[in-house]
Short mmCIF file of C-alpha atoms and ligand atoms in Angstrom, two decimals:
data_model
loop_
_atom_site.label_atom_id
_atom_site.label_comp_id
_atom_site.label_asym_id
_atom_site.label_seq_id
_atom_site.Cartn_x
_atom_site.Cartn_y
_atom_site.Cartn_z
CA MET A 1 168.87 30.93 80.12
CA ASN A 2 167.79 28.00 82.26
CA ILE A 3 164.19 26.79 82.75
CA LYS A 4 163.76 28.75 85.99
CA GLU A 5 164.80 31.99 84.31
CA ILE A 6 162.50 31.29 81.36
CA TYR A 7 159.61 30.56 83.74
CA GLU A 8 160.21 33.78 85.67
CA LYS A 9 160.09 35.83 82.46
CA PHE A 10 156.73 34.23 81.57
CA ASP A 11 155.43 34.44 85.13
CA ALA A 12 156.11 38.20 85.27
CA ILE A 13 153.66 38.53 82.37
CA GLY A 14 151.00 36.16 83.74
CA SER A 15 148.41 35.61 81.01
CA LEU A 16 150.00 34.20 77.85
CA THR A 17 148.93 33.26 74.34
CA PHE A 18 149.06 29.51 73.65
CA ALA A 19 148.94 28.40 70.02
CA THR A 20 148.09 24.99 68.60
CA ILE A 21 147.02 23.71 65.19
CA ASN A 22 143.35 22.84 64.60
CA GLU A 23 142.49 21.16 61.28
CA GLY A 24 145.46 22.84 59.62
CA TYR A 25 144.86 26.32 61.04
CA PRO A 26 146.67 28.04 63.93
CA GLU A 27 144.42 28.57 66.93
CA THR A 28 145.19 30.63 70.04
CA ARG A 29 143.83 31.08 73.56
CA ILE A 30 144.99 32.58 76.86
CA ALA A 31 146.50 30.42 79.62
CA HIS A 32 149.57 30.51 81.88
CA PHE A 33 152.45 28.44 83.19
CA PHE A 34 151.88 27.59 86.84
CA ALA A 35 155.11 25.80 87.73
CA HIS A 36 158.54 24.70 86.53
CA ASP A 37 161.25 22.22 87.39
CA ASP A 38 164.15 20.57 85.57
CA GLU A 39 161.69 18.73 83.36
CA GLY A 40 160.09 21.87 81.95
CA LEU A 41 157.22 24.34 82.14
CA TYR A 42 153.78 23.25 83.39
CA PHE A 43 150.33 24.41 82.32
CA ARG A 44 146.80 23.07 82.51
CA THR A 45 143.45 22.96 80.78
CA MET A 46 140.22 20.91 80.97
CA TYR A 47 139.93 17.74 78.91
CA PRO A 48 136.55 18.61 77.25
CA LYS A 49 138.11 21.71 75.65
CA PRO A 50 139.28 21.66 72.01
CA PHE A 51 142.62 22.95 73.37
CA TYR A 52 143.14 19.64 75.19
CA LYS A 53 142.30 17.61 72.08
CA GLN A 54 144.72 19.66 69.95
CA LEU A 55 147.49 19.27 72.50
CA LYS A 56 146.99 15.52 72.63
CA GLU A 57 146.96 15.23 68.83
CA SER A 58 149.97 17.37 68.00
CA LYS A 59 152.00 16.98 71.20
CA LYS A 60 153.32 20.48 70.47
CA VAL A 61 152.59 24.02 71.57
CA SER A 62 153.86 27.55 71.00
CA VAL A 63 153.51 30.23 73.69
CA CYS A 64 154.21 33.96 73.75
CA GLY A 65 153.60 37.03 75.87
CA LEU A 66 154.53 40.68 76.26
CA TYR A 67 155.87 42.36 79.40
CA GLY A 68 155.24 46.07 79.66
CA SER A 69 152.65 48.32 78.13
CA THR A 70 150.56 46.68 75.39
CA GLU A 71 149.49 50.09 74.15
CA VAL A 72 150.48 51.17 70.67
CA GLY A 73 151.23 54.89 70.90
CA HIS A 74 151.74 57.32 68.05
CA GLY A 75 154.62 59.73 67.69
CA GLU A 76 154.49 63.21 66.18
CA ASP A 77 154.99 61.67 62.78
CA GLY A 78 151.94 59.45 63.35
CA LEU A 79 153.99 56.27 63.28
CA PRO A 80 153.51 53.60 65.99
CA SER A 81 155.58 53.93 69.18
CA PHE A 82 156.13 51.48 72.03
CA GLU A 83 157.32 51.86 75.61
CA PRO A 84 160.32 49.68 76.52
CA GLY A 85 159.52 46.06 77.40
CA TYR A 86 160.09 42.54 76.24
CA THR A 87 158.34 39.74 74.43
CA ILE A 88 159.13 36.10 75.10
CA ARG A 89 158.16 33.03 73.13
CA VAL A 90 158.78 29.32 73.37
CA THR A 91 157.90 26.43 71.06
CA GLY A 92 158.34 22.80 71.93
CA ASP A 93 157.15 19.32 72.74
CA ILE A 94 154.61 18.51 75.44
CA ARG A 95 153.26 15.53 77.30
CA GLU A 96 150.38 15.06 79.71
CA VAL A 97 151.41 14.62 83.34
CA SER A 98 149.35 12.56 85.79
CA LEU A 99 148.12 13.99 89.07
CA GLU A 100 150.25 11.41 90.86
CA GLU A 101 153.39 12.72 89.14
CA ILE A 102 152.52 16.26 90.15
CA LYS A 103 151.97 15.17 93.74
CA ASP A 104 155.40 13.52 93.70
CA LYS A 105 157.22 16.61 92.55
CA SER A 106 159.53 17.62 95.35
CA LEU A 107 160.99 20.81 93.94
CA ASN A 108 158.96 24.00 93.85
CA ARG A 109 156.51 22.33 96.20
CA GLU A 110 154.33 25.36 96.64
CA LEU A 111 153.80 25.86 92.93
CA PHE A 112 152.91 22.21 92.37
CA ASP A 113 150.63 22.19 95.41
CA LEU A 114 148.59 24.92 93.79
CA GLY A 115 148.27 22.73 90.70
CA VAL A 116 147.13 19.78 92.80
CA LYS A 117 144.54 21.92 94.58
CA ASP A 118 143.20 23.18 91.27
CA VAL A 119 142.82 19.64 89.88
CA GLU A 120 141.07 18.53 93.05
CA LYS A 121 138.65 21.46 92.80
CA TYR A 122 138.08 20.99 89.05
CA PRO A 123 138.28 17.24 88.32
CA ALA A 124 138.24 17.73 84.53
CA MET A 125 141.55 19.62 84.77
CA ARG A 126 144.54 18.05 83.02
CA ILE A 127 148.21 19.03 83.32
CA PHE A 128 150.88 19.20 80.63
CA VAL A 129 154.59 19.83 80.71
CA LEU A 130 156.47 21.56 77.89
CA TYR A 131 159.45 19.28 78.39
CA ARG A 132 161.81 20.55 75.71
CA GLY A 133 161.75 23.66 73.62
CA LYS A 134 163.42 26.65 72.06
CA GLY A 135 162.61 30.32 72.26
CA GLU A 136 163.67 33.89 72.51
CA VAL A 137 163.44 36.98 74.69
CA PHE A 138 163.07 40.08 72.51
CA ASP A 139 164.01 43.00 74.77
CA TYR A 140 163.15 46.30 73.10
CA ASP A 141 163.82 49.94 73.86
CA PHE A 142 163.03 51.56 70.54
CA GLU A 143 163.60 55.12 71.76
CA CYS A 144 166.89 54.12 73.47
CA GLU A 145 165.62 55.42 76.83
CA HIS A 146 167.80 53.05 78.90
CA ARG A 147 170.67 52.08 76.56
CA ASP A 148 172.25 53.08 73.26
CA HIS A 149 170.63 50.42 71.04
CA LYS A 150 167.03 49.41 70.41
CA LEU A 151 167.05 45.64 70.70
CA LEU A 152 168.64 42.77 72.55
CA ARG A 153 167.61 39.21 71.69
CA THR A 154 168.40 36.26 73.94
CA ASN A 155 167.83 32.85 72.39
CA PHE A 156 167.48 29.70 74.44
CA THR A 157 166.86 25.98 74.16
CA PHE A 158 166.32 23.47 76.93
CA ASN A 159 166.38 19.72 77.45
CA GLY A 160 167.99 18.96 74.12
CA PHE A 161 165.67 20.75 71.70
CA PRO A 162 167.54 21.34 68.41
CA GLU A 163 168.77 24.92 68.13
CA LYS A 164 168.19 26.69 64.84
CA VAL A 165 168.20 30.47 64.94
CA PHE A 166 167.36 32.66 61.97
CA SER A 167 169.88 35.41 61.30
CA LEU A 168 171.29 37.59 58.54
CA GLU A 169 174.92 37.85 57.51
CA VAL A 170 177.14 39.79 55.16
CA LYS A 171 178.26 37.50 52.33
CA ASP A 172 181.53 37.31 50.43
CA GLY A 173 180.26 39.62 47.66
CA CYS A 174 180.48 42.66 49.97
CA ILE A 175 182.42 45.55 48.39
CA GLY A 176 182.85 47.43 51.69
CA CYS A 177 180.82 50.53 50.84
CA GLY A 178 179.52 50.89 54.42
CA ARG A 179 175.96 51.82 53.45
CA CYS A 180 174.48 49.02 55.56
CA LEU A 181 176.25 50.22 58.71
CA GLU A 182 175.08 53.80 58.14
CA GLY A 183 171.52 52.66 57.42
CA CYS A 184 171.06 50.31 60.40
CA SER A 185 169.07 52.18 63.07
CA PHE A 186 169.48 49.18 65.41
CA LYS A 187 173.26 49.60 65.63
CA ALA A 188 173.51 45.93 64.71
CA ILE A 189 176.32 46.23 62.16
CA GLU A 190 179.98 46.70 63.01
CA LYS A 191 183.14 46.95 60.97
CA ILE A 192 185.57 44.46 62.47
CA HIS A 193 189.05 44.06 60.97
CA GLY A 194 187.78 45.64 57.74
CA LYS A 195 184.73 43.36 57.45
CA TYR A 196 181.08 44.23 58.05
CA VAL A 197 179.46 41.96 60.60
CA ILE A 198 175.83 41.71 61.76
CA ASP A 199 175.21 41.13 65.48
CA ARG A 200 172.24 38.76 65.56
CA ARG A 201 171.28 39.82 69.09
CA ARG A 202 170.68 43.41 68.01
CA CYS A 203 169.26 42.73 64.55
CA ASP A 204 165.51 43.20 64.08
CA VAL A 205 165.63 41.70 60.55
CA CYS A 206 164.04 44.98 59.45
CA GLY A 207 165.60 44.65 55.99
CA ASP A 208 166.96 48.23 55.71
CA CYS A 209 170.49 46.96 55.09
CA ILE A 210 169.26 44.62 52.36
CA GLU A 211 167.50 47.55 50.71
CA VAL A 212 170.59 49.78 50.60
CA CYS A 213 173.22 47.17 49.72
CA PRO A 214 174.24 47.83 46.08
CA VAL A 215 175.44 44.29 45.42
CA GLY A 216 172.91 42.14 47.29
CA ALA A 217 175.52 40.90 49.72
CA ILE A 218 173.24 40.49 52.75
CA GLY A 219 171.18 37.35 53.20
CA GLU A 220 170.16 34.54 55.50
CA LYS A 221 172.99 32.87 57.35
S1 SF4 B 301 168.10 43.84 59.11
FE1 SF4 B 301 167.77 45.86 60.01
S2 SF4 B 301 168.44 45.63 62.14
FE2 SF4 B 301 169.30 43.90 61.02
S3 SF4 B 301 171.33 44.55 60.43
FE3 SF4 B 301 169.94 45.02 58.71
S4 SF4 B 301 169.33 47.15 59.04
FE4 SF4 B 301 170.20 46.40 60.98
S1 SF4 B 302 175.99 47.69 51.98
FE1 SF4 B 302 176.50 45.69 51.09
S2 SF4 B 302 178.42 46.03 49.98
FE2 SF4 B 302 178.13 47.79 51.35
S3 SF4 B 302 179.29 47.24 53.21
FE3 SF4 B 302 177.17 46.58 53.52
S4 SF4 B 302 177.11 44.45 52.84
FE4 SF4 B 302 178.99 45.35 52.02
#
């Protein structure tokens, strides 16, 4: 995914959760990205706010949101149920951007113009760009209403952020019993050329395969 596609996924949600660290504790608040270009994703806050201070201190932020119904339903068995949708998150490095830089932006003029207008109306407003980051789109359809599997993850990085993705794999100790494949309700395990393989994009890391494996052959990649 490129930055424009990432922005559009966030923009479809609108209000997002922004997380920083404050005196060693995570702290969240609601904000949004208002523009994008090749340099990254842009957001704003006012400099008297603790959010601004935390951003300036850490120079990092983590953002997430959910597209679709936020309601937690309950099935006949009383367990939670969710309508299809997606979550998206990004974590990365930020820097403050001057009003002059924003005025000079030539791409996405309309989006940046709105930012300029907002700063002119609220002089304490300050703008940041998330200039490199990594993240994931977690597209879920737990009842398989639109496809034959529950989950599709899409991982991304941009502007050189190091890519490190958590995933599970079947290790060499596998004895080929097939219990993991039978037990995976996400259809994330396949038998390919006699070997059991976990598809990271479909895997929820629910742990069911780890629970049923008789020889402890499934672990972090
Ligand atoms: S962790 Fe869950 S989703 Fe992933 S392969 Fe194992 S059983 Fe399937
Ligand atoms: S349950 Fe364990 S031993 Fe059996 S096929 Fe899966 S990984 Fe191999």
